[in-house]
Coordinates of C-alpha atoms in Angstrom, one line a residue:
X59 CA -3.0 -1.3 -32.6
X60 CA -6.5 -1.4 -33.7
X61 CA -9.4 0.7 -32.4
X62 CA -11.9 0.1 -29.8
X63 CA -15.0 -0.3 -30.8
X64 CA -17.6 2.0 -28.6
X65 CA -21.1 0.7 -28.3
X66 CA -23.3 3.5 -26.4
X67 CA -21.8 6.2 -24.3
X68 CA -19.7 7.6 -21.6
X69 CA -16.9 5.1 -22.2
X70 CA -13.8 6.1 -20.1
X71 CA -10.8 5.7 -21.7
X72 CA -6.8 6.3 -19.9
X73 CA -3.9 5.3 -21.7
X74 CA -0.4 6.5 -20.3
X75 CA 2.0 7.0 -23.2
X76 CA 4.7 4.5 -21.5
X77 CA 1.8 1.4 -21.8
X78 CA 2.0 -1.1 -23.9
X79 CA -1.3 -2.2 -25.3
X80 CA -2.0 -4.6 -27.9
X81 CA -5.5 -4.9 -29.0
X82 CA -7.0 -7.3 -31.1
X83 CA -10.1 -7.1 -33.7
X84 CA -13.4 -6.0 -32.5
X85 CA -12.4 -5.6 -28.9
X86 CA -16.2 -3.5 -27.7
X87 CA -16.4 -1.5 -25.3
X88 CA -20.3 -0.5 -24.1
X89 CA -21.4 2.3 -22.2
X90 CA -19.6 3.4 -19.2
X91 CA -16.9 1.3 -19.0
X92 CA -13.4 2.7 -17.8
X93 CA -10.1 1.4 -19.0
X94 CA -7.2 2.9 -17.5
X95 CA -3.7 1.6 -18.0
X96 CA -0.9 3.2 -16.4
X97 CA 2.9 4.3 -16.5
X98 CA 4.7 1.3 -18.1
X99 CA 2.0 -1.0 -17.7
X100 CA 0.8 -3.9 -20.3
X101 CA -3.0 -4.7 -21.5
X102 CA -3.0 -7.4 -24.1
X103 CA -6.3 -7.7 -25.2
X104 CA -7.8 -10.7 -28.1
X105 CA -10.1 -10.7 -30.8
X106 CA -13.7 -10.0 -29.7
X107 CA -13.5 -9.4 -25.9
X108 CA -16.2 -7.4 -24.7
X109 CA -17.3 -5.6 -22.1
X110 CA -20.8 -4.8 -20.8
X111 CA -21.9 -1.9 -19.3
X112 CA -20.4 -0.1 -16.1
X113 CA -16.8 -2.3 -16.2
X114 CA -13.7 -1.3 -14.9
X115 CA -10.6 -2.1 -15.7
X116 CA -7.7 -1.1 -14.1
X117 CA -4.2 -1.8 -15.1
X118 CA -1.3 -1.1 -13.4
X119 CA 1.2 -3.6 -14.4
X120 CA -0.4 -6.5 -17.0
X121 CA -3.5 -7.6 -17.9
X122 CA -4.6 -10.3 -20.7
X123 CA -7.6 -11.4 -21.9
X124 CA -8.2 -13.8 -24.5
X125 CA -10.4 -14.0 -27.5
X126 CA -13.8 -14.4 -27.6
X127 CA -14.1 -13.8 -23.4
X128 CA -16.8 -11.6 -22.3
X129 CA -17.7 -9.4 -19.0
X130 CA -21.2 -8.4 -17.7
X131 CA -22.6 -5.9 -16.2
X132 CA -20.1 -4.1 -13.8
X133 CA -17.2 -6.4 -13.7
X134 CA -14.0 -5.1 -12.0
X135 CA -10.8 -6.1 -12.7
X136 CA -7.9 -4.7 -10.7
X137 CA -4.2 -6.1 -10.6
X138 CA -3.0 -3.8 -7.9
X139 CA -4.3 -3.3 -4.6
X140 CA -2.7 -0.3 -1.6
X141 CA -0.2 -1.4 0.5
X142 CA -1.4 -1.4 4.0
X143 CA 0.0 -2.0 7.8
X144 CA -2.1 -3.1 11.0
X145 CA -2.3 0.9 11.2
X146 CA -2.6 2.7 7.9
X147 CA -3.8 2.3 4.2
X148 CA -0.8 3.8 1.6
X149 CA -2.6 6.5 -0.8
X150 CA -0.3 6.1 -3.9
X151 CA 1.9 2.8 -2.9
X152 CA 0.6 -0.1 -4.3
X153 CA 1.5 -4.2 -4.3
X154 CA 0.9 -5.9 -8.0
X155 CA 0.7 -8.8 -9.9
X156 CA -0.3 -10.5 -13.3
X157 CA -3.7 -11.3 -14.2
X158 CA -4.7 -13.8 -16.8
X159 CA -7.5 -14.6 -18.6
X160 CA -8.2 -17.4 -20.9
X161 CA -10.1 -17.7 -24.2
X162 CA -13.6 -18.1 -24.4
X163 CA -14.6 -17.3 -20.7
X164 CA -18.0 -15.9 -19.6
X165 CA -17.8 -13.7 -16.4
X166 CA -20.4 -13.2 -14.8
X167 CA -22.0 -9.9 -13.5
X168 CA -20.2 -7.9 -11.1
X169 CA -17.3 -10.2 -11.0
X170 CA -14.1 -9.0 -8.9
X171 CA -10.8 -10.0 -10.0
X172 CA -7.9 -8.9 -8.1
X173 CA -4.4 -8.9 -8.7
X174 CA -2.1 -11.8 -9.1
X175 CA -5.1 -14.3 -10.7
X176 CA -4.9 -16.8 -13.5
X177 CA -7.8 -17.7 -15.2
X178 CA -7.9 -20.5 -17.6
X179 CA -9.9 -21.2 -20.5
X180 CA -13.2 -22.2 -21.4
X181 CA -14.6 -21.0 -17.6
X182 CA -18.0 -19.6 -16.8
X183 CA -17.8 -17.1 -13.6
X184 CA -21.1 -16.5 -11.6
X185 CA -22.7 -13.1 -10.8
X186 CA -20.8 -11.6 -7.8
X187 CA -18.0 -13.5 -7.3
X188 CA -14.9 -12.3 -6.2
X189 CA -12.1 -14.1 -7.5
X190 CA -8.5 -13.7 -5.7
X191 CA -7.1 -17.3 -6.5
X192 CA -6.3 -19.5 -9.6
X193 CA -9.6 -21.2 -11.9
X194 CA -8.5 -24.0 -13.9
X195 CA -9.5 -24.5 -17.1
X196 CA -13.1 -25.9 -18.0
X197 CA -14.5 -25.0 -14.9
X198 CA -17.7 -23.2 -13.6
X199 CA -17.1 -20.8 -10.5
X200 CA -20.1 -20.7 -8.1
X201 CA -19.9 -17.9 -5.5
X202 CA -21.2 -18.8 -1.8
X203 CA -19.5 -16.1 0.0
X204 CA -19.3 -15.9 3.8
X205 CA -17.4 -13.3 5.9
X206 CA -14.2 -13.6 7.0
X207 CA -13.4 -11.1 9.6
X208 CA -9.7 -10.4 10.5
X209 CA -8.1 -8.9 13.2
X210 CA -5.7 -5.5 12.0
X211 CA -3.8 -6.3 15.8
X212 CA -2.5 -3.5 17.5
X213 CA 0.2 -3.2 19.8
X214 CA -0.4 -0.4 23.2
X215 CA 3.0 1.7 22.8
X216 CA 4.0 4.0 20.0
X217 CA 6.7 6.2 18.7
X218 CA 6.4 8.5 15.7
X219 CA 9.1 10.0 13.6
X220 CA 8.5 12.8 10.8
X221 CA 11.9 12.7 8.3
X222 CA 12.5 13.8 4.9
X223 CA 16.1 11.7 5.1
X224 CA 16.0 7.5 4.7
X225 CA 18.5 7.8 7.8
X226 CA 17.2 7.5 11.0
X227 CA 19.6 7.0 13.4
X228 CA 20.1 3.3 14.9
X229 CA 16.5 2.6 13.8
X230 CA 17.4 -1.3 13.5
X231 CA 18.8 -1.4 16.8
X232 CA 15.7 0.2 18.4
X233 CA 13.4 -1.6 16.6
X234 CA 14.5 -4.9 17.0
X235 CA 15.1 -4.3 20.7
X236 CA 11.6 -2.9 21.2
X237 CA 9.3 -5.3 19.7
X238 CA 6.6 -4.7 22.0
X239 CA 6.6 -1.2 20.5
X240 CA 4.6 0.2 17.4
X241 CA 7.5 2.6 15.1
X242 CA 5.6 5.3 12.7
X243 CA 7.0 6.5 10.4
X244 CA 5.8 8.9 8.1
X245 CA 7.4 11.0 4.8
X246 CA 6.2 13.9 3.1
X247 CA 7.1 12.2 -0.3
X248 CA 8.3 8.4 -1.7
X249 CA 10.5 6.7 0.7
X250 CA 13.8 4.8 -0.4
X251 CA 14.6 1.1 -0.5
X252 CA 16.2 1.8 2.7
X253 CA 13.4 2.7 4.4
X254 CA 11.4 0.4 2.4
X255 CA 13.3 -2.5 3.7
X256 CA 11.8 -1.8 7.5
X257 CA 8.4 -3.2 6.3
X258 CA 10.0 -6.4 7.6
X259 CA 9.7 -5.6 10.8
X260 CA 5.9 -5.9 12.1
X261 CA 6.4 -3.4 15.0
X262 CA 6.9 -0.6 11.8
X263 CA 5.1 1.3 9.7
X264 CA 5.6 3.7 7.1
X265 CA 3.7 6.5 6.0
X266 CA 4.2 7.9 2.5
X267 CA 3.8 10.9 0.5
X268 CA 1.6 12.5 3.9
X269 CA 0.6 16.0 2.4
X270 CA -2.2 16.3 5.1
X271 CA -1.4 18.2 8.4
X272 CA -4.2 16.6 10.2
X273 CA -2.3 12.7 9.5
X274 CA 0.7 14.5 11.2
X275 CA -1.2 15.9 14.3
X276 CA -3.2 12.3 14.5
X277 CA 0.3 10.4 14.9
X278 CA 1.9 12.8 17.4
X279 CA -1.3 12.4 19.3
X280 CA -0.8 8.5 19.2
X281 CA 2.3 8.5 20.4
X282 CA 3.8 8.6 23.9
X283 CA 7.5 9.5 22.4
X284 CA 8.8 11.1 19.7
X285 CA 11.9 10.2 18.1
X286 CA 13.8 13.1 16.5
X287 CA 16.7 10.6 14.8
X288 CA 16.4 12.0 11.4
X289 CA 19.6 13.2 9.5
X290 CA 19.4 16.7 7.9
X291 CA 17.0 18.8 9.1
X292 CA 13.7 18.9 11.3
X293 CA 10.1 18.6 9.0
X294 CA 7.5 21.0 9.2
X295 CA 9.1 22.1 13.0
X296 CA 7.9 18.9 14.0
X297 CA 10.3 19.4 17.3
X298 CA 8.8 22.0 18.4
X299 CA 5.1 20.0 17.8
X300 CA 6.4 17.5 19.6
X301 CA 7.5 19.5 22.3
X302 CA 3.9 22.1 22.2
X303 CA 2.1 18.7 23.1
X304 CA 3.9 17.7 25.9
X305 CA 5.4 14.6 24.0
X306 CA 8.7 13.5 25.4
X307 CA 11.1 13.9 22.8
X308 CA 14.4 11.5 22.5
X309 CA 17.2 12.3 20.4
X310 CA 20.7 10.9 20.0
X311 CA 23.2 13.6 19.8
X312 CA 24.4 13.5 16.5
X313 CA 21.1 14.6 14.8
X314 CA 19.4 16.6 17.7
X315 CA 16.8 19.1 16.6
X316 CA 16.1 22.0 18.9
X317 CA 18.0 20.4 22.2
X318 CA 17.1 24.5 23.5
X319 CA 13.6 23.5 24.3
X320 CA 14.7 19.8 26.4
X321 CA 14.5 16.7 25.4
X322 CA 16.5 13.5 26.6
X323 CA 19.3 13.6 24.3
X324 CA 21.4 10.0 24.2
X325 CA 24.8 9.0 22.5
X326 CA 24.6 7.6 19.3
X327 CA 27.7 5.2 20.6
X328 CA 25.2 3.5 23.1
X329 CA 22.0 3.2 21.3
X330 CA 20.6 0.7 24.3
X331 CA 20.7 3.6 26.7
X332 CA 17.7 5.2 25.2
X333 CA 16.0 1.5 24.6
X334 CA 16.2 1.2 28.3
X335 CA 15.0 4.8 29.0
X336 CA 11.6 3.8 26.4
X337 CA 11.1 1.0 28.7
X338 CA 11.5 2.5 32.1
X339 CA 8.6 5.1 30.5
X340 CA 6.4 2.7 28.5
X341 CA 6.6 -0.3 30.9
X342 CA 8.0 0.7 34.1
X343 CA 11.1 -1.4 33.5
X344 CA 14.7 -1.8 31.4
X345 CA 15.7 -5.0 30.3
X346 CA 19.2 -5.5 30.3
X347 CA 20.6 -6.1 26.4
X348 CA 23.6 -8.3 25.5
X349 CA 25.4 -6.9 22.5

């Protein structure tokens, strides 16, 4: 790999030893850019990119850029972006994908390109755009931006579970028979495909790799219930929170934490008791449920 070549000062410059980068000739970098490529990731870069002053580039999968392309002032490129729920914003769990660049591009000022683009050759990119689709090649991108406001919806009724285990006992079965309910769940580390996999399900969301007691303390106040159906033991005496709050706890009797201090404590065996007892305290009524 050749060498970047600096042009001023301040340039920031964060290569993980895992990365692949392959750099091609006179690739310049002016002052206060910042280049970080991550664990594993790829940057292929051709001969005579360059960057302007106060870029960013941020690579945590792969990036390429082709020769002869260049970046004003304070473009951003970024090909991962947090994962997020109607509810909460991951710290350190991200969603990526590849971005492309062709040969002989101009981009303009303060350009935003986010994960998962393809950029074709020959294109000119206006001041301030923000690029999350595809740009043919030989094209000109004019930015006339209007805002698009979203709802995050939110449902009225929510449980909250604290576990370090990826079993939680009958967790399918209650939340596809409580759709009308919001599930939390949070970890004090990664979570495991297992876990993972309940991301499907739009009434549940997971919180990872919470190190911050106040996050823990928001989401007991949020909820009306919580669930103590973790395997192995209690986090953080998160029971006895529970309990200290006035929360009704519900447990099913294989994994019950701290049963000394009350709770309603169900059979594992008959999972729909306790989905009729969340309804006859959230909405005033149990629906019957065919198995």
């Amino acid at each position: 790999m050749t060498e970047f070549q600096l042009d001023g000062k301040f340039q920031q410059i964060s290569i993980d030893p895992t990365a692949h980068v392959e750099l091609g000739q006179d690739v310049t970098l002016r002052s206060f850019v910042c280049l970080e490529v991550g664990n594993g990731a790829t940057l292929k870069l051709g001969n005579r990119v360059f960057f302007n002053i106060n870029c960013s580039i941020h690579c945590g999968y792969h990036i390429e850029i082709g020769k002869d392309t260049m970046f004003g002032d304070g473009v951003r490129i970024f090909d991962s972006n947090h994962q997020y729920s109607n509810y909460h914003v991951e710290k350190i769990a991200f969603n990526y994908g590849k971005i492309s660049i062709g040969k002989n591009c101009w981009i303009g000022a303060n350009v935003v390109i986010l994960k998962g683009v393809t950029i074709g050759d020959n294109v000119i990119i206006g001041a301030g755009a923000v690029i999350h689709k595809d740009i043919p090649s030989n094209s000109i991108v004019v930015s006339k931006e209007e805002l698009i406001i979203k709802e995050r919806p939110q449902l009225e009724h929510h449980v909250f579970t604290l576990t370090a285990s990826d079993t939680l006992e009958n967790l399918t079965y209650l939340v596809e028979n409580l759709p009308e309910v919001s599930f939390h769940i949070a970890a004090k580390t990664n979570v495991s495909d297992r876990l993972e996999a309940f991301k499907k399900y739009e009434n549940v969301t997971l919180y990872t790799n919470v190190h911050h007691d106040d996050i823990i303390e928001d989401l007991l106040d949020q909820s009306e219930i919580y669930l103590d159906i973790n395997h192995w033991d209690q986090v953080d005496s998160i029971v006895d929170r529970a309990f200290e709050k006035g929360k009704p706890v519900f447990a099913f009797d294989n994994v019950a934490h701290r049963t000394e201090l009350g709770g309603s404590v169900f059979s594992y065996q008959k999972p729909e008791m306790m989905v009729g007892e969340i309804q006859r305290r959230l909405f005033g009524y149990a629906v019957d449920i065919v198995n």
